[in-house]
Short mmCIF file of C-alpha atoms in Angstrom, two decimals:
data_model
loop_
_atom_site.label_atom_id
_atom_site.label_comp_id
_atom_site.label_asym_id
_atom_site.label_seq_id
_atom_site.Cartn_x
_atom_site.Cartn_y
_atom_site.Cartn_z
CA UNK A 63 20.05 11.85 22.67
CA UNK A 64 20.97 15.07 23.91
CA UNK A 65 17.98 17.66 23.35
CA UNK A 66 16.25 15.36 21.58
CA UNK A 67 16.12 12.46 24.32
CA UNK A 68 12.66 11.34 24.78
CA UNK A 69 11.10 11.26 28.03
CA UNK A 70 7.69 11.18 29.71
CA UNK A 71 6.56 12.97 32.61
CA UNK A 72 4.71 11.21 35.43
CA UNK A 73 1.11 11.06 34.94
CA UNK A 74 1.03 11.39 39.14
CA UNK A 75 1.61 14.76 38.39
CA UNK A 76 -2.13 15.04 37.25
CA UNK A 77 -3.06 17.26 34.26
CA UNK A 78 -6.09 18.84 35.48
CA UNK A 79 -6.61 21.47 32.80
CA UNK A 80 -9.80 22.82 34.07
CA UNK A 81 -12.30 23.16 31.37
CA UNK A 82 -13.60 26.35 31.93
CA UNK A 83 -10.07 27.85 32.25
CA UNK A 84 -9.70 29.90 28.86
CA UNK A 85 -6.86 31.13 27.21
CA UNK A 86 -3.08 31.61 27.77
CA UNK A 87 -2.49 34.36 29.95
CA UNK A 88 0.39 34.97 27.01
CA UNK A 89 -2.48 35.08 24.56
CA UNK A 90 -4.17 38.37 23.96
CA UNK A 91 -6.07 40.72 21.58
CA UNK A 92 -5.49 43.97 20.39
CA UNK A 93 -7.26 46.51 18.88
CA UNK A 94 -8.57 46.35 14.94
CA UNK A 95 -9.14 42.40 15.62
CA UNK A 96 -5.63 41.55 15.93
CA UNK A 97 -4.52 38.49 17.52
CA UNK A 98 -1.17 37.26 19.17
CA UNK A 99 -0.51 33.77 19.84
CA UNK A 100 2.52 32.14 21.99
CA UNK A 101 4.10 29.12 20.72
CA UNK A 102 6.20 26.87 23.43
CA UNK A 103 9.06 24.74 22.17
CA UNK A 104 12.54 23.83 24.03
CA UNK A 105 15.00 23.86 21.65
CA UNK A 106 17.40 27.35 21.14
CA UNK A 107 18.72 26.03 18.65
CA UNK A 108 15.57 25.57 16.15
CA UNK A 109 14.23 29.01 17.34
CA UNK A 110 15.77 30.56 14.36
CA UNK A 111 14.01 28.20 12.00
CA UNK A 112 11.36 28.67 13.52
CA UNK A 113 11.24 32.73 13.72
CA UNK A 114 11.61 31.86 9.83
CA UNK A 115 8.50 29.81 9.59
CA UNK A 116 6.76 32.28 11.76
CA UNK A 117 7.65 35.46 9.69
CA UNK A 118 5.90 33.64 6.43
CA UNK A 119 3.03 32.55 8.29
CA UNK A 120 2.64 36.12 9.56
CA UNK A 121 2.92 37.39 5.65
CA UNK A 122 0.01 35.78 4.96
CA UNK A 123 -2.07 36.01 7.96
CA UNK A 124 -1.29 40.10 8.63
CA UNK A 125 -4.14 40.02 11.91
CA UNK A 126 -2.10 37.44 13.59
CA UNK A 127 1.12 37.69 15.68
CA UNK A 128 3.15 34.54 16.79
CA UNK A 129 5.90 35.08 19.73
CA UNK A 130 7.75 32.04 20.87
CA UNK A 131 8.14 31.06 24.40
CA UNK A 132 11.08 28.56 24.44
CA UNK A 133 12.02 26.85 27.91
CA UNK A 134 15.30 25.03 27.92
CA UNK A 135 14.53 21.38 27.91
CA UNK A 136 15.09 20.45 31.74
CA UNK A 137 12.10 23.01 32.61
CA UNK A 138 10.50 22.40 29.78
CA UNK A 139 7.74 19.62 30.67
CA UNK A 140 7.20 20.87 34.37
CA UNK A 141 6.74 24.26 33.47
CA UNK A 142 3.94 23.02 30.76
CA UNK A 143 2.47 21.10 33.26
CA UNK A 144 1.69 24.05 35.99
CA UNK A 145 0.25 26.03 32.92
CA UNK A 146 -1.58 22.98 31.01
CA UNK A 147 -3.62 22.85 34.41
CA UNK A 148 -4.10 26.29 35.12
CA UNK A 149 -5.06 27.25 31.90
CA UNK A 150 -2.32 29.19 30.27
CA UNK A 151 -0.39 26.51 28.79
CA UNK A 152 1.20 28.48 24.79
CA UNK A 153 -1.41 28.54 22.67
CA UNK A 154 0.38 26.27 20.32
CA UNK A 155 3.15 24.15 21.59
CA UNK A 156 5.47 21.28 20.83
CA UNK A 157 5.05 17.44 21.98
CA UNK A 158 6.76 14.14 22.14
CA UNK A 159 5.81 10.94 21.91
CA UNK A 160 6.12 9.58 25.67
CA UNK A 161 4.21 12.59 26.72
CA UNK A 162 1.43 12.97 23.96
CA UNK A 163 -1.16 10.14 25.18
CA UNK A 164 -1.29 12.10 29.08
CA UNK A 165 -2.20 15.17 27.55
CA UNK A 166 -4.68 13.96 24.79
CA UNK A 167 -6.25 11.80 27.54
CA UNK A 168 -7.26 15.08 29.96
CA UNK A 169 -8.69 17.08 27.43
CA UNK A 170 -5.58 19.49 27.16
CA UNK A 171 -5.16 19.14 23.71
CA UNK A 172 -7.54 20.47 20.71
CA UNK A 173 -8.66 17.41 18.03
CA UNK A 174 -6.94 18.09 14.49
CA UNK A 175 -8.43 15.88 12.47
CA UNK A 176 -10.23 18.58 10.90
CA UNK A 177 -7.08 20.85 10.64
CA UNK A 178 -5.20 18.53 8.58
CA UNK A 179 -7.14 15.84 7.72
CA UNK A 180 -4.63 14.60 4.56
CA UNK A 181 -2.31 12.73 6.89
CA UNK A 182 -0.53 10.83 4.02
CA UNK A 183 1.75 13.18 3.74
CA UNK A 184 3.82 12.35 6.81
CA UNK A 185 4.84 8.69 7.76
CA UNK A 186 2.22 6.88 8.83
CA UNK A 187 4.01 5.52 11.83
CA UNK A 188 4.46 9.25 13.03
CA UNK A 189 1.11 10.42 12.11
CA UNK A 190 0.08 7.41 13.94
CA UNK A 191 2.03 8.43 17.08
CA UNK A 192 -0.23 11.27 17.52
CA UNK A 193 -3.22 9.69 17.49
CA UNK A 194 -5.30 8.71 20.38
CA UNK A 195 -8.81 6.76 20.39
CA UNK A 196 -8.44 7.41 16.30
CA UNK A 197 -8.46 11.08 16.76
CA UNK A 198 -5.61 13.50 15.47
CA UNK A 199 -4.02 15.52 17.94
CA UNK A 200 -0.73 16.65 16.53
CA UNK A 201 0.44 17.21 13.29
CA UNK A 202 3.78 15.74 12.95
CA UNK A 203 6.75 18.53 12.55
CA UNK A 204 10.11 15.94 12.20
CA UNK A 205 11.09 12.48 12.97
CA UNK A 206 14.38 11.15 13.00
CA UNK A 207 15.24 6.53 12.99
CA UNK A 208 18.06 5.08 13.89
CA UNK A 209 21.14 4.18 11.87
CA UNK A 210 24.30 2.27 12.09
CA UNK A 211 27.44 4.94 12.41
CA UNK A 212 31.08 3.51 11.40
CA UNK A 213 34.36 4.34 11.93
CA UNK A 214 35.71 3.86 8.71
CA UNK A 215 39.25 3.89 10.09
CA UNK A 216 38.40 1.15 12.50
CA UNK A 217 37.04 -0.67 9.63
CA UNK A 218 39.85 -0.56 6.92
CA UNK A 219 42.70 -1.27 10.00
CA UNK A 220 41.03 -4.63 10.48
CA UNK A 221 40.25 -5.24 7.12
CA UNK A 222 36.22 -5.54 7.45
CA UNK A 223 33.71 -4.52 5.03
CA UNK A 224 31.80 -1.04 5.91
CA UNK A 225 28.08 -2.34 6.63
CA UNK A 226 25.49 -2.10 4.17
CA UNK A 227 21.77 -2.56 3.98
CA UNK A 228 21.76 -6.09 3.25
CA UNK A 229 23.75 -6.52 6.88
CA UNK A 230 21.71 -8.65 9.42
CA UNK A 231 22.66 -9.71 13.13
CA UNK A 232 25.11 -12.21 12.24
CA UNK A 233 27.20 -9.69 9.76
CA UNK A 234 27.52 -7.47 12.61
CA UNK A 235 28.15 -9.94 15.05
CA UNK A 236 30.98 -10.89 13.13
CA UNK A 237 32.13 -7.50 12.41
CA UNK A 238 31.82 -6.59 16.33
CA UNK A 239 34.12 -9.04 17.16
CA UNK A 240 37.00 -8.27 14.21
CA UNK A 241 36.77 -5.18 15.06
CA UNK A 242 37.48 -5.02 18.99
CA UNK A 243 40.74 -4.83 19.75
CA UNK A 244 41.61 -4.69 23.61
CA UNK A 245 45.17 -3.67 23.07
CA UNK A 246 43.92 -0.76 22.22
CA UNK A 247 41.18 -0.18 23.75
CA UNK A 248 38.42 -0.02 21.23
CA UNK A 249 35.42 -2.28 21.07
CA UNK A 250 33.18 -2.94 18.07
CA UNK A 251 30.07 -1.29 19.38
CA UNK A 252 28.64 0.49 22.94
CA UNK A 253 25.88 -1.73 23.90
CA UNK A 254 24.19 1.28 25.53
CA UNK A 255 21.21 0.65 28.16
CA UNK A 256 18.55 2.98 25.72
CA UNK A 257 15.37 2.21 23.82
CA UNK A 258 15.33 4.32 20.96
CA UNK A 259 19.26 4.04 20.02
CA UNK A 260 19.25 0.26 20.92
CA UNK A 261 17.11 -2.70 22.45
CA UNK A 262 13.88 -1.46 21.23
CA UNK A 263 15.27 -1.92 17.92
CA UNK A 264 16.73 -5.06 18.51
CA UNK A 265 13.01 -6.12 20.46
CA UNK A 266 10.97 -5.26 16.91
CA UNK A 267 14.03 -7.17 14.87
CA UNK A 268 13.68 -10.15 16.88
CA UNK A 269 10.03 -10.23 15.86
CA UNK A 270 9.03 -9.46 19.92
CA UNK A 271 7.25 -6.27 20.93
CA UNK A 272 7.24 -3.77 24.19
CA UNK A 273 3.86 -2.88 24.58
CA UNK A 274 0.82 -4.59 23.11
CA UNK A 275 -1.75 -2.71 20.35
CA UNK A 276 -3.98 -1.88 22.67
CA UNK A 277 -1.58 -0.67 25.48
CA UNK A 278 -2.82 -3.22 27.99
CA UNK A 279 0.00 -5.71 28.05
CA UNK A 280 3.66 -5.86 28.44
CA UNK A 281 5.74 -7.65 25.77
CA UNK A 282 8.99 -7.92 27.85
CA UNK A 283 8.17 -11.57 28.62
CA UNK A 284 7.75 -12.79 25.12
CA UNK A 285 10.82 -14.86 24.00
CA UNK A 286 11.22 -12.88 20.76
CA UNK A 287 11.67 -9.45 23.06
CA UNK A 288 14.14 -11.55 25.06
CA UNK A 289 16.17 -12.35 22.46
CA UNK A 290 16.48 -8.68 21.53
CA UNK A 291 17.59 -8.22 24.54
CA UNK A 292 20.60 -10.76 24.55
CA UNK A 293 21.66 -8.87 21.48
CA UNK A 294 23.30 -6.54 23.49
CA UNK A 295 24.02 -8.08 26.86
CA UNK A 296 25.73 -11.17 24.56
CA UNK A 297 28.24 -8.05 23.42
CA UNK A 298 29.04 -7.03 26.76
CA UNK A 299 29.66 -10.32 27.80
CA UNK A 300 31.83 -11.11 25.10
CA UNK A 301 33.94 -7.69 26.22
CA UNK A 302 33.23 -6.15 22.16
CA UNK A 303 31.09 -3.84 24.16
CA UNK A 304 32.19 -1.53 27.19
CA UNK A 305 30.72 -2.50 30.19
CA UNK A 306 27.35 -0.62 31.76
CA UNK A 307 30.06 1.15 34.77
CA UNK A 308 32.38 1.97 31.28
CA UNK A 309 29.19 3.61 29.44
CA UNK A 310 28.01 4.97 32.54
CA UNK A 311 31.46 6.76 32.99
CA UNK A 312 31.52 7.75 29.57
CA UNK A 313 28.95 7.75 27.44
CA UNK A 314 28.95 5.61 24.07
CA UNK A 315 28.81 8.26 22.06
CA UNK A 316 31.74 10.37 23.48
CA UNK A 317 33.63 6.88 22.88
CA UNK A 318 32.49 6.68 19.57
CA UNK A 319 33.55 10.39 18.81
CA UNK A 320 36.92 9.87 20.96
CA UNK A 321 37.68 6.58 18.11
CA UNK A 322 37.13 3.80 20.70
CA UNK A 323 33.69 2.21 19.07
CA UNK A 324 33.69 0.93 15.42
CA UNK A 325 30.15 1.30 15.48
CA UNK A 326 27.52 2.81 16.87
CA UNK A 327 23.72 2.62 17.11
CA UNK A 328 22.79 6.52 16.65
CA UNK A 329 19.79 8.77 15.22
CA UNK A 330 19.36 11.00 12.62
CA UNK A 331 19.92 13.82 15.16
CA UNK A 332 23.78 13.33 15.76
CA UNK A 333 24.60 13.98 12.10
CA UNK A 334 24.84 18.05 13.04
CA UNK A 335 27.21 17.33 15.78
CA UNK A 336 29.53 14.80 14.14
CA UNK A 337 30.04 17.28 10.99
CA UNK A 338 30.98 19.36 14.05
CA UNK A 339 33.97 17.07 15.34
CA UNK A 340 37.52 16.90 14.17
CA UNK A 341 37.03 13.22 14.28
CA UNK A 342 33.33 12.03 13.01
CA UNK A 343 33.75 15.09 10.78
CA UNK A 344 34.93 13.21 7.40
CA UNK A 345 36.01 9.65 9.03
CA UNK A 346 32.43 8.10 9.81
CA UNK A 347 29.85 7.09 7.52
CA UNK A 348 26.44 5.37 8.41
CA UNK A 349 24.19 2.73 7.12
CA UNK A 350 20.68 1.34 7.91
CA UNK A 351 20.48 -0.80 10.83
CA UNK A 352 21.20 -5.16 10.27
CA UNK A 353 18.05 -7.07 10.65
CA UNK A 354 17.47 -9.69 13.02
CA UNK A 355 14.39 -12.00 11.66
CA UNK A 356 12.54 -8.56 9.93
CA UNK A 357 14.27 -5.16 9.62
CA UNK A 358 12.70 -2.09 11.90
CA UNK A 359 13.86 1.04 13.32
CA UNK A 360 12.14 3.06 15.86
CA UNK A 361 10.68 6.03 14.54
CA UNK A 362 9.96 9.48 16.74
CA UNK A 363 9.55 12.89 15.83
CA UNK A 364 7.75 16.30 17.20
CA UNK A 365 4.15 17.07 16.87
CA UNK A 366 2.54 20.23 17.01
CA UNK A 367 -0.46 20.79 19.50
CA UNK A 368 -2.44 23.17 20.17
CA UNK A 369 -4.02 24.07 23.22
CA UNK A 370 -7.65 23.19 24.47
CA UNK A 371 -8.61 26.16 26.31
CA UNK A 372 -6.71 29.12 23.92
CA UNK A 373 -8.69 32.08 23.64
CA UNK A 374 -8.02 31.76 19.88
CA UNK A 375 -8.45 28.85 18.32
CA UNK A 376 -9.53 29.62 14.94
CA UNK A 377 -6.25 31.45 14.52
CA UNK A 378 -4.54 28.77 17.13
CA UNK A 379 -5.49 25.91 14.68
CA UNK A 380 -4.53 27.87 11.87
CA UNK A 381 -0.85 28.64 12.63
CA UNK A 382 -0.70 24.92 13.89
CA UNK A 383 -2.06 23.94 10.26
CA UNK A 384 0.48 26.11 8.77
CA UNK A 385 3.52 24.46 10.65
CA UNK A 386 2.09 21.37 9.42
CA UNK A 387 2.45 22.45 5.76
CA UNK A 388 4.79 21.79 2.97
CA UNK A 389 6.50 25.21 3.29
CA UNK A 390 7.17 25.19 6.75
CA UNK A 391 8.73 21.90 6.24
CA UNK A 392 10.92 22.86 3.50
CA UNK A 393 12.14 26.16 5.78
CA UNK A 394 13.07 23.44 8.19
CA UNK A 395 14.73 21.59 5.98
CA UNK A 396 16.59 24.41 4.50
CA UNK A 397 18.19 24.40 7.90
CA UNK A 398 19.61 20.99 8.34
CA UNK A 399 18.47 21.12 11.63
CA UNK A 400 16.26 18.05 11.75
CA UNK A 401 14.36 16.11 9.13
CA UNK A 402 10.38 17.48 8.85
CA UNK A 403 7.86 14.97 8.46
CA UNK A 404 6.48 16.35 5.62
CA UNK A 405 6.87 13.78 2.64
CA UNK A 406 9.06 14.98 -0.18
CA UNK A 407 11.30 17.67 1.91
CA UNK A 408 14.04 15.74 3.36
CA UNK A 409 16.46 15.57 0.69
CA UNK A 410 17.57 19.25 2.05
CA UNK A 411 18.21 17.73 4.76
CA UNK A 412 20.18 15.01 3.51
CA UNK A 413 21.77 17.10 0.92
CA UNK A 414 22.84 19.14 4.35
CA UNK A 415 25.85 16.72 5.24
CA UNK A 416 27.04 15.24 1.45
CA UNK A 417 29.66 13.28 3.93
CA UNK A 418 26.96 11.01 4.65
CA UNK A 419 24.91 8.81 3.57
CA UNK A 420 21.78 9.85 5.39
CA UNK A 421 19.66 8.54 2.94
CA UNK A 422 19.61 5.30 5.10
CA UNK A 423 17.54 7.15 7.74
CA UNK A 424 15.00 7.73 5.18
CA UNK A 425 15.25 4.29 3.32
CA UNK A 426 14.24 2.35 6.70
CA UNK A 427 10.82 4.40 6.71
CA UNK A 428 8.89 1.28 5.21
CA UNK A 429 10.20 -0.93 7.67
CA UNK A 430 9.75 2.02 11.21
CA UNK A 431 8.02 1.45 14.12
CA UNK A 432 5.98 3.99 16.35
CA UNK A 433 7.95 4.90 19.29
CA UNK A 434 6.61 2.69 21.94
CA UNK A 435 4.26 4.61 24.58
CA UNK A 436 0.63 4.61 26.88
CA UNK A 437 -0.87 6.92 29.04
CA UNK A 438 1.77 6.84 31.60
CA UNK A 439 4.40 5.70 29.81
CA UNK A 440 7.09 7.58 32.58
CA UNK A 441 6.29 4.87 35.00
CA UNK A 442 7.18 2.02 32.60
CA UNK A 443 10.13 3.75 31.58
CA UNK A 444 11.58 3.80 35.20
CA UNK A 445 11.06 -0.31 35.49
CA UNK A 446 13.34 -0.27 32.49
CA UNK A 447 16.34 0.75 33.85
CA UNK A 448 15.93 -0.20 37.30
CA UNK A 449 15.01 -4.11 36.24
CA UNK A 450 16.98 -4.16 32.53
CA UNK A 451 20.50 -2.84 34.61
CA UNK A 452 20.55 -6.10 36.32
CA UNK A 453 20.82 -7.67 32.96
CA UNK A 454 23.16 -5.38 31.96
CA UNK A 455 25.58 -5.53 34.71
CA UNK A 456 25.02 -9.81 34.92
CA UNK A 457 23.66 -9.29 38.39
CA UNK A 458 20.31 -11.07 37.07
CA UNK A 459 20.08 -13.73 33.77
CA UNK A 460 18.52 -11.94 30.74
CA UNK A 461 15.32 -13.57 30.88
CA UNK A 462 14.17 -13.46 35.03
CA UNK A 463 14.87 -9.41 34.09
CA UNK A 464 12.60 -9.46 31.37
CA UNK A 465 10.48 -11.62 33.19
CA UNK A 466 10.17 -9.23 36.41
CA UNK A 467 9.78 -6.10 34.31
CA UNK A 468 6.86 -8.00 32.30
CA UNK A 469 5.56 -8.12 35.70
CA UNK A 470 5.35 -5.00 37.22
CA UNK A 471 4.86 -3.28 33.85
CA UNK A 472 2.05 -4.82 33.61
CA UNK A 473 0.55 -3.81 36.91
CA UNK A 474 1.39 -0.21 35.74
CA UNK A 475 -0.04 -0.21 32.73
CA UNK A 476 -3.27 -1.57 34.50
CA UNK A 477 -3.40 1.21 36.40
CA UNK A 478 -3.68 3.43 33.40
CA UNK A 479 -7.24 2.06 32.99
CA UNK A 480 -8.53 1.85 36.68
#
C-alpha cells in the first residue's frame, strides 16, 4: 500500500502524554495576538495540497499561521510518539486507523464532537473509525475501498468477460482459473498475505468478522472468517495464484503492473501510479469487488487530530474544523491525490483518471466496513502474519491457523483491558 499502508504502533511503547505538559514546542505566539500552529503529516507528496488548503484557511483567519512539519512515513509514528509524551507533539496532526484508539485512549487527543458535530457528511463507517467510547476525535480527511483491477488484455486473450458489479466468488473463481496460463507465466490473481487489499474483505464477504463490536473477542475462529480465508489459500493451491515465496520475491502488484496477474485486489490509492505506467496506463480497468454471501469492502481513510496539550486550541480546533470542511475537501480533490471524505467532492477525483472507472470505489460505500482495529491493534497485527503464513505456505491446514491466531489474539486483546 505503499505510503498509504496502514500500520499500528505498539502500545508497549506507552503514550504517556503528561497532562500538565502544554503546548508544542513548534507552537508559539507573536506579538499583536498572532498565533502559529504546526501541522504533522507524512506524505511529500500531499504537502502541496495541503500548503493550498492552508493558504485559504490563512485568508480567512489573518491572526493565525499554519507551517507543516512532514516526517517521511518510516519516522513518522516514532517520532510522534517521543513528542505525544513529552508534550510537543504538532498542534494538529494526521492519524490512521490502527493507531487512532492508543492515542484517544491516553488523553493525547482533543474531543471534536463539538468542532464538527454534523458528521453526516462523511461515511459513516469512517466517521465511525474515529470514534472512541462515542466521542469524536478526528474528523475524517479521505478514505479510499478496495476494488477489483483487470488486465483487459489478459481478459480478451482468453476470451472472459471483464468483471462487473453483479460478479460474486464463483464468477471470479471461474475467471481466475481461465485466465491463468502457466505457459506463460501469468496467474489470474496474487493472493497476497494483506488485510485491507485481501482476506479482510473476503472475512466480511463470507459473513465472518475479525474483531468483535466491542473489541473483546477475536473472530478468526468463526467458520464464516475461515472460509474467507480459504478464498485465497484455495487460489494458491490451485497454482492461479503465485505462491507466498513468489509474492514475497515480488510483490503482487509489481506482477500485476509487469502483465503477469489478470486481476488484482487493489485500493483507490494505486489509481495515481497506474496512470503513471506504460502498462496499467490505458490497458487496466477496475470494478467493485465479487461478493461472497453479502458484498463489503474495507474502508480506511485519514483523520485529522488535534493535540491535547496545544497551547492553542481555540485556533488548534479551528484549523482542524477547517480541514474538515467542504472547501478543503474540494482543494483535495482538485488534486487527484486521494479521495476526501467529505460527501459530494469525489467526482474530481474520479473525473481525475477518465481511464477508469473509479466510480466503483465510491459505489461500494453502502456496503464498507470500518477498518478493523482496538487499542493495541499492532500486537494483533503481528499474530497475523506470523500464524496466517503457515496457511499460506500449507505448512498448517487453514482452519488450526485460524484457530491458533483466535487464540492468542484473544489473550492480546484481553490485555488491552487489564
Amino acid at each position: 500500500m505503499g505510503i498509504r499502508t496502514v500500520v499500528a504502533a505498539s502500545a508497549v511503547l506507552a503514550l504517556a502524554a503528561s497532562t500538565t505538559a502544554c503546548s508544542s514546542s513548534a507552537s508559539s505566539s507573536s506579538g499583536g495576538g498572532k498565533v502559529s500552529l504546526s501541522y504533522g503529516v507524512w506524505d511529500a507528496t500531499q504537502v502541496p495540497a495541503m500548503q493550498k488548503i492552508i493558504a485559504a484557511f490563512e485568508a480567512q483567519n489573518p491572526t493565525i499561521t499554519v507551517t507543516i512539519q512532514q516526517t517521511p512515513w518510516a519516522d513518522y509514528w516514532t517520532k510522534l510518539q517521543a513528542a505525544a509524551s513529552g508534550g510537543s507533539a504538532p498542534d494538529v496532526f494526521w492519524m490512521n486507523g490502527p493507531n487512532f484508539q492508543l492515542y484517544a485512549s491516553n488523553n493525547v487527543l482533543e474531543p471534536l464532537t463539538d468542532v464538527h458535530p454534523d458528521t453526516s457528511v462523511y461515511p459513516p463507517a469512517l466517521a465511525k473509525l474515529y470514534q472512541y467510547k462515542g466521542v469524536q476525535y478526528g474528523l475524517p480527511k479521505d478514505f479510499d475501498t478496495v476494488g477489483l483491477w483487470y488486465n483487459k488484455a489478459i481478459f480478451d486473450a482468453a476470451g472472459v468477460a471483464y468483471p462487473t458489479a453483479a460478479w460474486t466468488w464463483a464468477d471470479f473463481q471461474a475467471a481466475a482459473k481461465k485466465l491463468t496460463d502457466p505457459g506463460k507465466g501469468v496467474y489470474g490473481v496474487g493472493a497476497n498475505l494483506e488485510g485491507q487489499e485481501n482476506f479482510y474483505d473476503t472475512i466480511y464477504q463470507a459473513g465472518g468478522y475479525v474483531i468483535s463490536p466491542d473489541g473483546k473477542k477475536s473472530g478468526y475462529a468463526d467458520p464464516a472468517s475461515i472460509a474467507g480465508l480459504k478464498f485465497w489459500t484455495d487460489l494458491v493451491a490451485a497454482k492461479e495464484s503465485p505462491s507466498l515465496k513468489q509474492m514475497t520475491d515480488t510483490a503482487p502488484l509489481n506482477l500485476f503492473e509487469s502483465g503477469k496477474l489478470a486481476m488484482y485486489w487493489g485500493g483507490s490509492w494505486d489509481a495515481k501510479a497506474f496512470a503513471a505506467n506504460d502498462t496499467t496506463k490505458t490497458g487496466v480497468d477496475v470494478a467493485p469487488l465479487p461478493a461472497g454471501v453479502k458484498k463489503a469492502t474495507i474502508i480506511h481513510g485519514l483523520a485529522n487530530v488535534v493535540f491535547a496539550h496545544t497551547s492553542h486550541p481555540a485556533q488548534a480546533e479551528k484549523f482542524a474544523a477547517f480541514l474538515g470542511s467542504q472547501q478543503a475537501a474540494q482543494i483535495e480533490a482538485d488534486t487527484g491525490t486521494v479521495i476526501p471524505a467529505y460527501n459530494g467532492t469525489q467526482q474530481s477525483w474520479v473525473k481525475a483518471y477518465p481511464q477508469y472507472h473509479l466510480q466503483s470505489f465510491l459505489d461500494q460505500l453502502p456496503d464498507a466496513v470500518p477498518y478493523p482495529i482496538s487499542k493495541d491493534t499492532a500486537a494483533w497485527n503481528t499474530l497475523e502474519t506470523t500464524e496466517l503464513t503457515k496457511a499460506w505456505d500449507g505448512s498448517e491446514p487453514v482452519d488450526k491457523a485460524a484457530a491458533d491466531l483466535a487464540t492468542q489474539m484473544d489473550a492480546a486483546l484481553a490485555k488491552e483491558g487489564s
